[in-house]
């Protein structure tokens, strides 16, 4: 990993100490995650002040190894060791998140390579924080990763973290209709990042409408399949449905509406994806 300078070692010790105190707060269920993020930001600002003072006292120099300043803290967070205090969340995770925030917001310039490395760190931390049941903190990590991938014009990385960010935000919501709506959007189209999922739901709709038409419509299976597929893309006229059972006519109206909405949303999301690729 390369030699760590005394200044970085000193700041890393401060980060570890602050992360331990913050982990103790996380272990206490008396405060919400959103409330704790204010404390987290205070910890980051304190470390930033320390880093800025250290940078001001010495001539800036570009890191020869081209890696991240706190790479040793990120390595420790890959397989975090449980703390002696028995906290539910290893303090190595908050320490790595604080360090990443300091690098992201700090005075040291981030090259394109370091932006990519930091984005990967944030993305990995987001996954670990989700597993630790800290969706608000995970959302912060994914938001940073998405921004860094965008800076490097990595569309795939940006979309991948955008999807994970949307899922983390939904998971952070209290149980209720808003969370259910978010989960439905994920299942239907991956929050817009996976438009081809809609084609699966289109197939499900066609099967449901065709089955109902065959049972109730009174026409042959082949004719019903043709009418259902046609109606899904183009509404049937009065002459097309006059000889059908009265119970099946509303079905074709509903199918036409569902087809219009489904295909409009699909093509809108598909065009968005094409123009971003």
Coordinates of C-alpha atoms in Angstrom, one line a residue:
X1 CA 0.0 0.0 0.0
X2 CA 3.0 2.3 0.4
X3 CA 4.3 4.2 3.3
X4 CA 1.9 6.4 5.3
X5 CA 3.2 9.9 6.2
X6 CA 3.2 11.0 9.9
X7 CA 0.6 13.6 9.1
X8 CA -1.8 11.1 7.5
X9 CA -1.1 8.7 10.4
X10 CA -2.0 11.4 12.9
X11 CA -5.2 12.3 11.1
X12 CA -6.1 8.6 10.8
X13 CA -5.8 8.2 14.5
X14 CA -8.1 11.1 15.0
X15 CA -10.6 9.6 12.5
X16 CA -10.5 6.3 14.3
X17 CA -11.1 8.0 17.7
X18 CA -14.0 10.0 16.3
X19 CA -15.5 7.0 14.5
X20 CA -15.4 5.0 17.8
X21 CA -17.5 7.7 19.5
X22 CA -19.9 7.9 16.6
X23 CA -20.3 4.1 16.5
X24 CA -21.3 4.2 20.2
X25 CA -24.0 6.7 19.2
X26 CA -25.1 4.4 16.3
X27 CA -25.4 1.6 18.8
X28 CA -27.8 3.6 20.9
X29 CA -31.2 3.4 19.3
X30 CA -32.4 6.6 21.0
X31 CA -31.8 8.7 17.8
X32 CA -32.7 8.3 14.2
X33 CA -30.2 7.9 11.4
X34 CA -31.1 11.3 10.0
X35 CA -30.4 12.9 13.3
X36 CA -27.1 11.1 13.7
X37 CA -26.0 12.4 10.3
X38 CA -25.7 15.9 11.8
X39 CA -23.2 14.5 14.3
X40 CA -21.5 12.7 11.5
X41 CA -21.1 15.9 9.5
X42 CA -19.6 17.6 12.6
X43 CA -17.0 14.8 12.9
X44 CA -16.1 15.2 9.2
X45 CA -15.8 19.0 9.6
X46 CA -13.5 18.6 12.5
X47 CA -11.2 16.3 10.6
X48 CA -11.3 18.6 7.6
X49 CA -10.1 21.5 9.7
X50 CA -7.2 19.4 11.0
X51 CA -6.3 18.4 7.4
X52 CA -6.5 21.9 6.1
X53 CA -4.2 23.1 8.8
X54 CA -1.7 20.4 8.0
X55 CA -1.8 21.2 4.3
X56 CA -1.3 24.9 5.0
X57 CA 1.8 24.3 7.0
X58 CA 3.6 22.4 4.2
X59 CA 4.2 22.7 0.5
X60 CA 1.5 20.8 -1.4
X61 CA 2.8 17.8 -3.4
X62 CA 1.2 15.3 -5.7
X63 CA 1.0 11.8 -4.3
X64 CA 3.4 9.6 -6.3
X65 CA 1.5 6.4 -5.7
X66 CA -1.7 7.9 -7.2
X67 CA -3.8 6.2 -4.6
X68 CA -6.1 7.5 -1.9
X69 CA -4.8 9.2 1.2
X70 CA -6.6 7.0 3.7
X71 CA -6.4 3.8 1.7
X72 CA -5.4 1.9 4.9
X73 CA -8.7 2.8 6.5
X74 CA -10.6 1.6 3.5
X75 CA -8.7 -1.7 3.5
X76 CA -9.6 -2.2 7.2
X77 CA -13.3 -1.7 6.4
X78 CA -13.3 -4.4 3.7
X79 CA -13.3 -7.1 6.4
X80 CA -13.9 -5.1 9.6
X81 CA -12.9 -6.7 12.9
X82 CA -15.5 -6.5 15.8
X83 CA -14.7 -3.9 18.4
X84 CA -13.9 -4.9 22.0
X85 CA -17.0 -2.8 23.1
X86 CA -19.2 -5.3 21.3
X87 CA -20.9 -2.7 19.2
X88 CA -23.4 -3.9 16.6
X89 CA -21.5 -2.1 13.8
X90 CA -17.7 -2.2 13.6
X91 CA -16.2 1.2 14.0
X92 CA -14.1 0.5 10.9
X93 CA -17.1 1.3 8.7
X94 CA -17.8 4.8 10.1
X95 CA -14.1 5.4 10.1
X96 CA -13.9 4.6 6.4
X97 CA -17.0 6.7 5.7
X98 CA -15.5 9.7 7.6
X99 CA -12.2 9.3 5.7
X100 CA -14.0 9.1 2.3
X101 CA -15.9 12.3 3.1
X102 CA -12.7 14.1 4.1
X103 CA -11.1 13.0 0.8
X104 CA -14.2 14.0 -1.2
X105 CA -14.6 17.4 0.4
X106 CA -11.0 18.1 1.4
X107 CA -8.4 20.4 0.0
X108 CA -6.4 17.8 -1.9
X109 CA -7.1 17.5 -5.6
X110 CA -8.7 14.3 -6.9
X111 CA -7.3 13.1 -10.1
X112 CA -9.5 11.0 -12.5
X113 CA -7.9 7.8 -11.2
X114 CA -8.5 8.8 -7.6
X115 CA -12.1 9.8 -8.3
X116 CA -12.6 6.3 -9.7
X117 CA -10.9 4.7 -6.6
X118 CA -13.0 6.8 -4.2
X119 CA -16.2 6.0 -6.1
X120 CA -15.5 2.3 -5.7
X121 CA -14.8 2.8 -2.0
X122 CA -18.1 4.6 -1.5
X123 CA -20.0 2.0 -3.5
X124 CA -18.5 -0.8 -1.4
X125 CA -19.3 1.1 1.8
X126 CA -22.8 1.6 0.7
X127 CA -23.3 -2.1 0.3
X128 CA -21.8 -2.8 3.7
X129 CA -24.0 -0.1 5.3
X130 CA -27.1 -1.5 3.8
X131 CA -26.2 -4.9 5.3
X132 CA -25.7 -3.2 8.6
X133 CA -29.2 -1.8 8.3
X134 CA -28.1 1.9 8.0
X135 CA -29.9 2.9 4.8
X136 CA -29.5 6.6 5.3
X137 CA -25.8 6.3 5.6
X138 CA -25.7 4.0 2.6
X139 CA -27.7 6.6 0.6
X140 CA -25.0 9.1 1.4
X141 CA -22.3 6.7 0.2
X142 CA -24.2 5.9 -3.0
X143 CA -24.9 9.6 -3.7
X144 CA -21.2 10.4 -3.5
X145 CA -20.3 7.4 -5.7
X146 CA -22.8 8.4 -8.3
X147 CA -21.4 12.0 -8.3
X148 CA -17.8 10.7 -8.7
X149 CA -18.8 8.3 -11.5
X150 CA -20.6 11.2 -13.2
X151 CA -17.4 13.4 -13.0
X152 CA -15.5 10.6 -14.8
X153 CA -18.3 10.2 -17.4
X154 CA -18.8 6.6 -16.3
X155 CA -22.4 6.2 -17.2
X156 CA -22.7 2.6 -16.2
X157 CA -21.3 3.3 -12.7
X158 CA -23.5 6.3 -12.3
X159 CA -26.6 4.4 -13.2
X160 CA -25.7 1.5 -11.0
X161 CA -25.2 3.7 -8.0
X162 CA -28.3 5.7 -8.9
X163 CA -30.4 2.5 -8.7
X164 CA -28.7 1.5 -5.4
X165 CA -29.3 5.1 -4.1
X166 CA -33.0 4.9 -5.0
X167 CA -33.3 1.5 -3.2
X168 CA -31.5 2.8 -0.1
X169 CA -33.8 5.9 0.0
X170 CA -36.9 3.6 -0.2
X171 CA -35.5 1.4 2.5
X172 CA -35.0 4.4 4.7
X173 CA -38.7 5.4 4.5
X174 CA -41.0 4.3 7.3
X175 CA -43.4 1.5 6.6
X176 CA -46.4 2.8 4.6
X177 CA -47.6 3.7 1.2
X178 CA -44.6 5.7 0.2
X179 CA -42.3 2.8 0.8
X180 CA -44.7 0.4 -1.0
X181 CA -44.8 2.9 -4.0
X182 CA -41.0 2.9 -4.1
X183 CA -40.8 -0.9 -4.0
X184 CA -43.4 -1.1 -6.8
X185 CA -41.3 1.3 -8.9
X186 CA -38.3 -0.9 -8.3
X187 CA -40.2 -4.1 -9.3
X188 CA -41.8 -2.5 -12.4
X189 CA -38.8 -0.8 -14.0
X190 CA -35.9 -0.6 -11.5
X191 CA -36.7 3.1 -10.7
X192 CA -36.3 3.9 -14.4
X193 CA -32.8 2.4 -14.6
X194 CA -34.0 -1.0 -16.0
X195 CA -36.7 -0.2 -18.6
X196 CA -36.7 -3.7 -20.1
X197 CA -38.3 -5.0 -16.9
X198 CA -41.4 -3.4 -18.1
X199 CA -41.5 -5.8 -21.1
X200 CA -41.9 -8.6 -18.6
X201 CA -44.9 -6.9 -17.1
X202 CA -46.3 -6.3 -20.5
X203 CA -46.2 -10.0 -21.1
X204 CA -47.9 -10.7 -17.8
X205 CA -50.7 -8.2 -18.7
X206 CA -51.2 -9.9 -22.1
X207 CA -51.4 -13.3 -20.6
X208 CA -54.0 -12.1 -18.0
X209 CA -56.2 -10.2 -20.5
X210 CA -56.0 -13.1 -23.1
X211 CA -56.9 -15.7 -20.5
X212 CA -59.9 -13.6 -19.3
X213 CA -60.9 -13.0 -23.0
X214 CA -60.8 -16.7 -23.8
X215 CA -62.9 -17.7 -20.7
X216 CA -65.5 -15.0 -21.1
X217 CA -65.3 -13.7 -24.7
X218 CA -67.0 -16.6 -26.5
X219 CA -64.6 -16.5 -29.4
X220 CA -61.8 -18.9 -30.5
X221 CA -58.5 -18.8 -28.8
X222 CA -56.6 -17.7 -31.9
X223 CA -59.0 -14.8 -32.5
X224 CA -58.9 -13.7 -28.9
X225 CA -55.1 -13.7 -28.8
X226 CA -55.1 -11.6 -31.9
X227 CA -57.6 -9.1 -30.5
X228 CA -55.8 -8.8 -27.2
X229 CA -52.4 -8.2 -28.8
X230 CA -53.9 -5.7 -31.2
X231 CA -55.9 -3.9 -28.6
X232 CA -52.9 -3.6 -26.3
X233 CA -51.2 -1.4 -29.0
X234 CA -54.3 0.1 -30.7
X235 CA -57.8 0.4 -29.1
X236 CA -60.6 -1.6 -30.7
X237 CA -63.5 0.2 -32.2
X238 CA -67.3 -0.3 -31.5
X239 CA -67.6 -2.6 -34.5
X240 CA -64.8 -4.8 -33.3
X241 CA -66.6 -5.5 -29.9
X242 CA -70.3 -5.5 -30.9
X243 CA -70.5 -9.3 -31.1
X244 CA -68.5 -9.9 -27.9
X245 CA -69.9 -10.8 -24.5
X246 CA -70.9 -7.7 -22.5
X247 CA -68.5 -8.7 -19.7
X248 CA -65.4 -8.7 -21.9
X249 CA -65.9 -5.2 -23.5
X250 CA -64.7 -3.3 -20.4
X251 CA -61.7 -5.6 -20.3
X252 CA -60.6 -4.4 -23.7
X253 CA -61.0 -0.8 -22.7
X254 CA -58.8 -1.4 -19.6
X255 CA -56.3 -3.3 -21.7
X256 CA -56.0 -0.5 -24.1
X257 CA -55.4 2.0 -21.3
X258 CA -52.8 -0.3 -19.7
X259 CA -51.1 -0.8 -23.0
X260 CA -50.8 2.9 -23.7
X261 CA -49.4 3.7 -20.3
X262 CA -47.0 0.8 -20.2
X263 CA -45.5 1.3 -23.7
X264 CA -45.3 5.1 -23.3
X265 CA -43.3 4.7 -20.1
X266 CA -41.2 2.0 -21.6
X267 CA -40.2 4.0 -24.6
X268 CA -39.6 7.2 -22.5
X269 CA -37.2 5.2 -20.2
X270 CA -35.6 3.5 -23.2
X271 CA -34.8 6.8 -25.0
X272 CA -33.4 8.2 -21.7
X273 CA -31.1 5.2 -21.4
X274 CA -30.0 5.4 -25.1
X275 CA -29.1 9.0 -25.0
X276 CA -27.1 8.5 -21.7
X277 CA -25.1 5.5 -23.1

